[in-house]
Amino acid sequence: MGIREKADHFAEQHRKAFENWEHGGIKDAWRDQDGNICIAYEDGRWWRYREKAGGVIEWW
């Protein structure tokens, strides 16, 4: 799975965690120096994502 596919998956899970998602769609996605997927959204906010054991997605 490429960066964009992972970003789409992570963003979908992140949006599901909120009743009202206010950050828009994905503007950009990249890997940081530690290999985490970073996603920037249309409102300028961005988060780092990683998938932990058991498929749990973590963002910060």
PDB file of C-alpha atoms in Angstrom:
ATOM      1  CA  MET A   1       0.000   0.000   0.000  1.00  0.00           C
ATOM      2  CA  GLY A   2       1.441   3.381  -1.015  1.00  0.00           C
ATOM      3  CA  ILE A   3       1.505   6.599   0.983  1.00  0.00           C
ATOM      4  CA  ARG A   4      -1.690   7.963  -0.583  1.00  0.00           C
ATOM      5  CA  GLU A   5      -3.634   4.760   0.073  1.00  0.00           C
ATOM      6  CA  LYS A   6      -2.449   4.684   3.692  1.00  0.00           C
ATOM      7  CA  ALA A   7      -3.264   8.390   4.056  1.00  0.00           C
ATOM      8  CA  ASP A   8      -6.797   7.811   2.737  1.00  0.00           C
ATOM      9  CA  HIS A   9      -7.285   4.944   5.204  1.00  0.00           C
ATOM     10  CA  PHE A  10      -5.878   6.883   8.184  1.00  0.00           C
ATOM     11  CA  ALA A  11      -7.875  10.015   7.322  1.00  0.00           C
ATOM     12  CA  GLU A  12     -11.090   7.986   7.065  1.00  0.00           C
ATOM     13  CA  GLN A  13     -10.547   6.503  10.525  1.00  0.00           C
ATOM     14  CA  HIS A  14      -9.657   9.917  11.964  1.00  0.00           C
ATOM     15  CA  ARG A  15     -12.849  11.488  10.523  1.00  0.00           C
ATOM     16  CA  LYS A  16     -14.965   8.667  11.983  1.00  0.00           C
ATOM     17  CA  ALA A  17     -13.704   9.574  15.464  1.00  0.00           C
ATOM     18  CA  PHE A  18     -15.415  12.989  15.248  1.00  0.00           C
ATOM     19  CA  GLU A  19     -19.079  13.845  14.970  1.00  0.00           C
ATOM     20  CA  ASN A  20     -18.277  16.958  12.909  1.00  0.00           C
ATOM     21  CA  TRP A  21     -15.031  16.892  10.918  1.00  0.00           C
ATOM     22  CA  GLU A  22     -13.998  20.485  10.179  1.00  0.00           C
ATOM     23  CA  HIS A  23     -10.569  20.086   8.579  1.00  0.00           C
ATOM     24  CA  GLY A  24     -11.570  19.299   4.990  1.00  0.00           C
ATOM     25  CA  GLY A  25      -9.970  16.779   2.711  1.00  0.00           C
ATOM     26  CA  ILE A  26      -6.375  15.710   2.357  1.00  0.00           C
ATOM     27  CA  LYS A  27      -4.158  18.429   0.900  1.00  0.00           C
ATOM     28  CA  ASP A  28      -0.824  16.570   1.140  1.00  0.00           C
ATOM     29  CA  ALA A  29       0.660  13.377   2.566  1.00  0.00           C
ATOM     30  CA  TRP A  30       4.283  12.401   3.232  1.00  0.00           C
ATOM     31  CA  ARG A  31       6.503  10.261   5.456  1.00  0.00           C
ATOM     32  CA  ASP A  32       8.471  11.893   8.256  1.00  0.00           C
ATOM     33  CA  GLN A  33      12.034  10.935   9.231  1.00  0.00           C
ATOM     34  CA  ASP A  34      10.686   8.202  11.535  1.00  0.00           C
ATOM     35  CA  GLY A  35       8.533   6.603   8.827  1.00  0.00           C
ATOM     36  CA  ASN A  36       5.189   7.903  10.130  1.00  0.00           C
ATOM     37  CA  ILE A  37       2.595   9.062   7.607  1.00  0.00           C
ATOM     38  CA  CYS A  38       1.877  12.793   7.909  1.00  0.00           C
ATOM     39  CA  ILE A  39      -1.327  14.232   6.500  1.00  0.00           C
ATOM     40  CA  ALA A  40      -2.044  17.925   5.927  1.00  0.00           C
ATOM     41  CA  TYR A  41      -5.686  18.916   5.521  1.00  0.00           C
ATOM     42  CA  GLU A  42      -7.339  21.743   3.615  1.00  0.00           C
ATOM     43  CA  ASP A  43      -7.648  23.945   6.708  1.00  0.00           C
ATOM     44  CA  GLY A  44      -3.860  23.880   7.280  1.00  0.00           C
ATOM     45  CA  ARG A  45      -3.882  21.440  10.220  1.00  0.00           C
ATOM     46  CA  TRP A  46      -1.794  18.288  10.018  1.00  0.00           C
ATOM     47  CA  TRP A  47      -1.192  15.136  12.053  1.00  0.00           C
ATOM     48  CA  ARG A  48       1.207  12.228  12.173  1.00  0.00           C
ATOM     49  CA  TYR A  49      -0.267   8.730  11.935  1.00  0.00           C
ATOM     50  CA  ARG A  50       0.912   5.198  12.584  1.00  0.00           C
ATOM     51  CA  GLU A  51      -0.723   1.821  12.799  1.00  0.00           C
ATOM     52  CA  LYS A  52      -0.008  -0.086  15.977  1.00  0.00           C
ATOM     53  CA  ALA A  53      -0.347  -3.794  16.709  1.00  0.00           C
ATOM     54  CA  GLY A  54      -3.843  -5.094  16.149  1.00  0.00           C
ATOM     55  CA  GLY A  55      -4.569  -2.447  13.498  1.00  0.00           C
ATOM     56  CA  VAL A  56      -5.112   0.389  15.981  1.00  0.00           C
ATOM     57  CA  ILE A  57      -4.458   3.741  14.295  1.00  0.00           C
ATOM     58  CA  GLU A  58      -2.830   6.429  16.406  1.00  0.00           C
ATOM     59  CA  TRP A  59      -2.562  10.117  15.503  1.00  0.00           C
ATOM     60  CA  TRP A  60      -0.908  13.058  17.174  1.00  0.00           C
TER      61      TRP A  60
END
